[in-house]
mmCIF file of C-alpha atoms in Angstrom:
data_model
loop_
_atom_site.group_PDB
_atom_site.id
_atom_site.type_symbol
_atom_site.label_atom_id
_atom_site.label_comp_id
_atom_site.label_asym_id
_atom_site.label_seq_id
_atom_site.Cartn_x
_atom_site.Cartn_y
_atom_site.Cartn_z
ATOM 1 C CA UNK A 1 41.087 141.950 -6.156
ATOM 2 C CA UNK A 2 41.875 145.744 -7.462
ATOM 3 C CA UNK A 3 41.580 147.581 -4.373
ATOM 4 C CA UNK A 4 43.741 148.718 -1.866
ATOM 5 C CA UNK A 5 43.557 148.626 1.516
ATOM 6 C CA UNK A 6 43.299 152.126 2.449
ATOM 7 C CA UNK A 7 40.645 152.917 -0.140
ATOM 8 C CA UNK A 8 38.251 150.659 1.768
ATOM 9 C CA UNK A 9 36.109 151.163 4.556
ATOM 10 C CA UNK A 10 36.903 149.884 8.021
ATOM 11 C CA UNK A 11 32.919 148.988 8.881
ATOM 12 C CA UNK A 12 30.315 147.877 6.498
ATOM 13 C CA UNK A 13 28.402 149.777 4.147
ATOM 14 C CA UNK A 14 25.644 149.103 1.734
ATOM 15 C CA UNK A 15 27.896 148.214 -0.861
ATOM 16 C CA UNK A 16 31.006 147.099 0.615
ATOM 17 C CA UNK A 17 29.573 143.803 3.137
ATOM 18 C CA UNK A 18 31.987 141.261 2.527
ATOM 19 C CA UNK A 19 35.123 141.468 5.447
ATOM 20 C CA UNK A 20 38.747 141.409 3.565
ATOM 21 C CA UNK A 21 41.799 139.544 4.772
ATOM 22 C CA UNK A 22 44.684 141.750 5.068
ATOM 23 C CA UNK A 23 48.056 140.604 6.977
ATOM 24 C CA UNK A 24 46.985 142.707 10.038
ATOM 25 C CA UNK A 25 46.277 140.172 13.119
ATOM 26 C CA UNK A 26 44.045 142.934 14.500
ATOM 27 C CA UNK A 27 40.693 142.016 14.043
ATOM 28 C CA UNK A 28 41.693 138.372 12.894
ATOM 29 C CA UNK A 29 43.486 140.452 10.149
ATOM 30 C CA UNK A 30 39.495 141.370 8.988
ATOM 31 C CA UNK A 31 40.201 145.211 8.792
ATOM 32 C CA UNK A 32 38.222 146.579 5.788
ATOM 33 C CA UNK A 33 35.222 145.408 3.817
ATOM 34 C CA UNK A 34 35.052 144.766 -0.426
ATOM 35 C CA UNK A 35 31.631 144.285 -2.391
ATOM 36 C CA UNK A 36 30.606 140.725 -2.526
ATOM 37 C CA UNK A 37 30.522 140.908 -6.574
ATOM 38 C CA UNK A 38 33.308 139.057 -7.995
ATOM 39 C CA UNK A 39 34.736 138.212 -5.151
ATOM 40 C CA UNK A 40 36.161 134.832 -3.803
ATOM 41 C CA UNK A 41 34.163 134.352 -1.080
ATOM 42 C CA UNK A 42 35.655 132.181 1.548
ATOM 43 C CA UNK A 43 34.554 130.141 4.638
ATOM 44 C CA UNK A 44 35.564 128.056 7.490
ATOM 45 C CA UNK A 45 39.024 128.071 6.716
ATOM 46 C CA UNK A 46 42.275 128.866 8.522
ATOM 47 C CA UNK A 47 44.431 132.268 8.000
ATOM 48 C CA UNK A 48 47.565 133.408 8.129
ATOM 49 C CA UNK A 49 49.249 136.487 7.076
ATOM 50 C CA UNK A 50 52.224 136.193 4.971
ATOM 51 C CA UNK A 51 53.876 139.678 5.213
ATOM 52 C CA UNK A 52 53.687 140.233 9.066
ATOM 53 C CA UNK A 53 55.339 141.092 12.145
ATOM 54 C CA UNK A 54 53.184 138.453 13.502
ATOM 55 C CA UNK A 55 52.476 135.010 12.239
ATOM 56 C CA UNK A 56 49.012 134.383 14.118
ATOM 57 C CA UNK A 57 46.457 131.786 12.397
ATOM 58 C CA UNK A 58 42.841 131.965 12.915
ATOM 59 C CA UNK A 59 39.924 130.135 11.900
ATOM 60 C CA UNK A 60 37.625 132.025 9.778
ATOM 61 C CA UNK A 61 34.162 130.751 9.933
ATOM 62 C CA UNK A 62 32.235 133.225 8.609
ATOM 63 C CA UNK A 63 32.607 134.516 5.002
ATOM 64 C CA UNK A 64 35.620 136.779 4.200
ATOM 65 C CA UNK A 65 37.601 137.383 0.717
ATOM 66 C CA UNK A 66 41.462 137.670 0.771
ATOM 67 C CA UNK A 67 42.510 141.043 0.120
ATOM 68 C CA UNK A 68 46.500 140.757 0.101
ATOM 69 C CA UNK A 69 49.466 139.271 1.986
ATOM 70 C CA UNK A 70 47.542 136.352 3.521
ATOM 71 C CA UNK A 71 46.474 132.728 2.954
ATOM 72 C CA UNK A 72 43.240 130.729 3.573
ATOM 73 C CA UNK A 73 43.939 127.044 4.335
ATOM 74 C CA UNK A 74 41.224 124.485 3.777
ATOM 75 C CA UNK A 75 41.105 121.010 5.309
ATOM 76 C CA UNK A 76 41.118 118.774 1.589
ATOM 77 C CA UNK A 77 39.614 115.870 2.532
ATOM 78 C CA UNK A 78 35.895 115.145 1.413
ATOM 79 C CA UNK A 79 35.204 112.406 3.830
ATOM 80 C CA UNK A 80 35.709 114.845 6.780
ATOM 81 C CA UNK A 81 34.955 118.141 7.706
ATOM 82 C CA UNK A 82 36.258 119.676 10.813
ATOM 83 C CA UNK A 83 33.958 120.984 13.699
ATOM 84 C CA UNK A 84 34.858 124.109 14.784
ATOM 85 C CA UNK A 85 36.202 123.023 17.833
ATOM 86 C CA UNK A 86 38.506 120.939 15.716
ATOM 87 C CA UNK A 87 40.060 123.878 13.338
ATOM 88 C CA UNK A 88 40.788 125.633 16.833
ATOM 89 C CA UNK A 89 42.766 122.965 17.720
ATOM 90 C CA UNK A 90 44.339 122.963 14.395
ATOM 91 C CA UNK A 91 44.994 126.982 14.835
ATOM 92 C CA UNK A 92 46.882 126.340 18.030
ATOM 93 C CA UNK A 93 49.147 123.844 16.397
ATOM 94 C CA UNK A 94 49.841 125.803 13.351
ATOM 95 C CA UNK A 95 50.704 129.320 15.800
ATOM 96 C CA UNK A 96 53.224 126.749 17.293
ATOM 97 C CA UNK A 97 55.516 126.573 14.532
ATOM 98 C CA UNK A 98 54.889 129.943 12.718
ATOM 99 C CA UNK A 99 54.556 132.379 15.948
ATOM 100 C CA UNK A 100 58.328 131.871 16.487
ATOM 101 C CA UNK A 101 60.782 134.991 17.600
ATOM 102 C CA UNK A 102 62.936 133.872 14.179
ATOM 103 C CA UNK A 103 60.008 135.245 12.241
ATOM 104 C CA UNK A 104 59.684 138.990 12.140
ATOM 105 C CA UNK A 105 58.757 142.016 9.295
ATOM 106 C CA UNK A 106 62.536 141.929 8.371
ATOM 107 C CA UNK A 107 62.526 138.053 8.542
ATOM 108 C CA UNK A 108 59.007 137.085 7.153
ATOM 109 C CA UNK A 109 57.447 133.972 7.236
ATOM 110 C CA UNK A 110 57.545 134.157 3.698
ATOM 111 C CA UNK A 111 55.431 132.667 0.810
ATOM 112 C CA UNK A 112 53.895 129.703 0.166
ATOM 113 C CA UNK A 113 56.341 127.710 -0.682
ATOM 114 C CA UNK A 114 57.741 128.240 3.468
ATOM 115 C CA UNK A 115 54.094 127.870 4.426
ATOM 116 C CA UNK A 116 53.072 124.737 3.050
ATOM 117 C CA UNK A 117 56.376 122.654 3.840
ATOM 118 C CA UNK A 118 56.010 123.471 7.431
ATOM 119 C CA UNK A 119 55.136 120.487 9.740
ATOM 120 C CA UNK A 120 52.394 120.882 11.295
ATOM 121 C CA UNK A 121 51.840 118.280 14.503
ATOM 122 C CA UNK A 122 48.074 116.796 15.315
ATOM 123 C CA UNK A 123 47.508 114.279 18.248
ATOM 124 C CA UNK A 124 46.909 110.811 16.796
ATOM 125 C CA UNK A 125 45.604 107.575 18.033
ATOM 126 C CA UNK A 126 46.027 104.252 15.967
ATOM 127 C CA UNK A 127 47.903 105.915 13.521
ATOM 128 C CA UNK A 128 45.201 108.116 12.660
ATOM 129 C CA UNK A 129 44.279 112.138 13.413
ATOM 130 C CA UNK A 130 42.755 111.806 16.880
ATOM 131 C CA UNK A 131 39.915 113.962 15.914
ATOM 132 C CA UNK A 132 37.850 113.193 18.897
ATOM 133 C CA UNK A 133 40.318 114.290 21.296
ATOM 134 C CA UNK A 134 41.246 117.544 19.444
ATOM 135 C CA UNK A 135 36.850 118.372 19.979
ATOM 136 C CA UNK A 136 37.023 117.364 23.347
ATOM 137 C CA UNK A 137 40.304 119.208 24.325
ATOM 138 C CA UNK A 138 38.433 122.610 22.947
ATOM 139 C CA UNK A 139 35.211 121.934 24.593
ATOM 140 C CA UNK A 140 37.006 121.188 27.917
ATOM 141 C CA UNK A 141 38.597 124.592 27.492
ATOM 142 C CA UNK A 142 36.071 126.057 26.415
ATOM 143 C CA UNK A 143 33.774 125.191 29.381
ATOM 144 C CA UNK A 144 36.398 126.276 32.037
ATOM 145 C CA UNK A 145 36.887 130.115 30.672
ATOM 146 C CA UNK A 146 32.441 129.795 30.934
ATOM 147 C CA UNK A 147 33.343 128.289 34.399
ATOM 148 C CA UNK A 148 35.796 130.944 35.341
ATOM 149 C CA UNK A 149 33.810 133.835 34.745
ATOM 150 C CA UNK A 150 30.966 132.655 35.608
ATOM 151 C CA UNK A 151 32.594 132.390 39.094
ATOM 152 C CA UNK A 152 33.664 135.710 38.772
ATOM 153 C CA UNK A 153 29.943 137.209 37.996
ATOM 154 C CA UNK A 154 29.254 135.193 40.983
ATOM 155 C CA UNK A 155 31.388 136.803 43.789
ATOM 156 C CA UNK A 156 30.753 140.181 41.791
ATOM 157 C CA UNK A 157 27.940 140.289 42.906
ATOM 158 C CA UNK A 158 26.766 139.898 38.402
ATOM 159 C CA UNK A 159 25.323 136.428 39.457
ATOM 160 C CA UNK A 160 21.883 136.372 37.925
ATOM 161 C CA UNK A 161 23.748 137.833 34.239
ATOM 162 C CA UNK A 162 24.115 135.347 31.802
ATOM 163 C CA UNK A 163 26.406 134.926 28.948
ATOM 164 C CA UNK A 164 24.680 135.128 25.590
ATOM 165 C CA UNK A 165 25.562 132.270 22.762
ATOM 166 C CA UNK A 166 27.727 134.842 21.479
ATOM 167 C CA UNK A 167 30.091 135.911 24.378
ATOM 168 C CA UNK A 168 30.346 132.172 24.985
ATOM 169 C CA UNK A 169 31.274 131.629 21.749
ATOM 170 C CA UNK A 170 33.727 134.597 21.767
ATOM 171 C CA UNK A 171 35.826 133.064 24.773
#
C-alpha cells in the first residue's frame, strides 16, 4: 500500500473507512484508516506486529488492510473454520511464545521466516486439535468477567444496568 502512516487519519472519514494494521499494539495495532479501493481487505484473522517492542497477537474479526510491519495469520484448513471463541484461544497461545522478555525493538521478533517456524501449542484430545475445549475454555471465561461485574453493578448499587452485546463482547 503507498501510504504512510502519518499521512493517514487516526478516525474515519468519508474516504478513508477501511482500519490499517500498523505494528502499534495500541488499538489492536488499528491506528489509522486507508480507502477501501485496492486494498487487501482482510478478516477474521490473527495479527502480529513484526517490528515491535511488543509481540501481542490479536484476532481481527472485522475487516482491516495491513499497512506495514505486521502479519495476518489465517487458519488454512477448508474443512474448519474457527469460532471466535476458538481464535482467542489460539491468540493466547501464540502471545505465549512471542510475548517473551528476549524479544524487544533492539531484538525483534523478526520476519517471517522467525514467525512461521515458531511452535505454537493447542490442547488436543485423540490426537486431534481439541477444538471443543478451546470454545468452552473462552466461553467459561468469558461468562465469569460478565459474572464479576455484574456482581460489582450489584453491590454498586448499578444493579438494574445491563451490559449491551457489545460491552459483553468487549470483555
Amino acid at each position: 500500500m503507498p501510504y504512510k502512516a502519518d499521512d493517514l487519519p487516526k478516525c474515519a472519514t468519508d474516504k478513508y473507512t477501511l482500519p490499517c494494521l500498523t505494528s502499534s499494539f495500541n488499538n489492536q495495532g488499528l491506528n489509522y484508516y486507508v480507502p477501501r479501493n485496492g486494498a487487501t481487505i482482510l478478516k477474521n484473522v490473527i495479527s502480529i506486529p513484526s517490528n515491535s517492542d511488543v509481540y501481542r497477537a490479536y484476532f481481527q474479526s472485522r475487516e482491516f488492510t495491513v499497512l506495514s510491519d505486521a502479519y495476518a495469520i489465517r487458519w488454512k484448513s477448508d474443512e474448519l473454520m474457527p469460532s471466535q471463541n476458538q481464535y482467542m484461544f489460539m491468540v493466547m497461545c501464540i502471545n505465549k511464545v512471542t510475548d517473551l522478555s528476549i524479544y524487544s525493538y533492539k531484538n525483534k521478533l523478526g520476519g517471517w521466516n522467525v514467525v512461521k517456524n515458531k511452535y505454537i501449542q493447542l490442547p488436543k484430545s485423540d490426537g486431534k486439535i481439541d477444538f471443543a475445549f478451546m470454545e468452552n475454555f473462552i466461553a467459561e471465561l468469558e461468562a465469569q468477567h460478565v459474572a464479576q461485574l455484574e456482581t460489582y453493578f450489584s453491590v454498586t448499587g448499578l444493579k438494574d444496568t445491563h451490559l449491551t452485546i457489545e460491552e459483553k463482547q468487549s470483555l
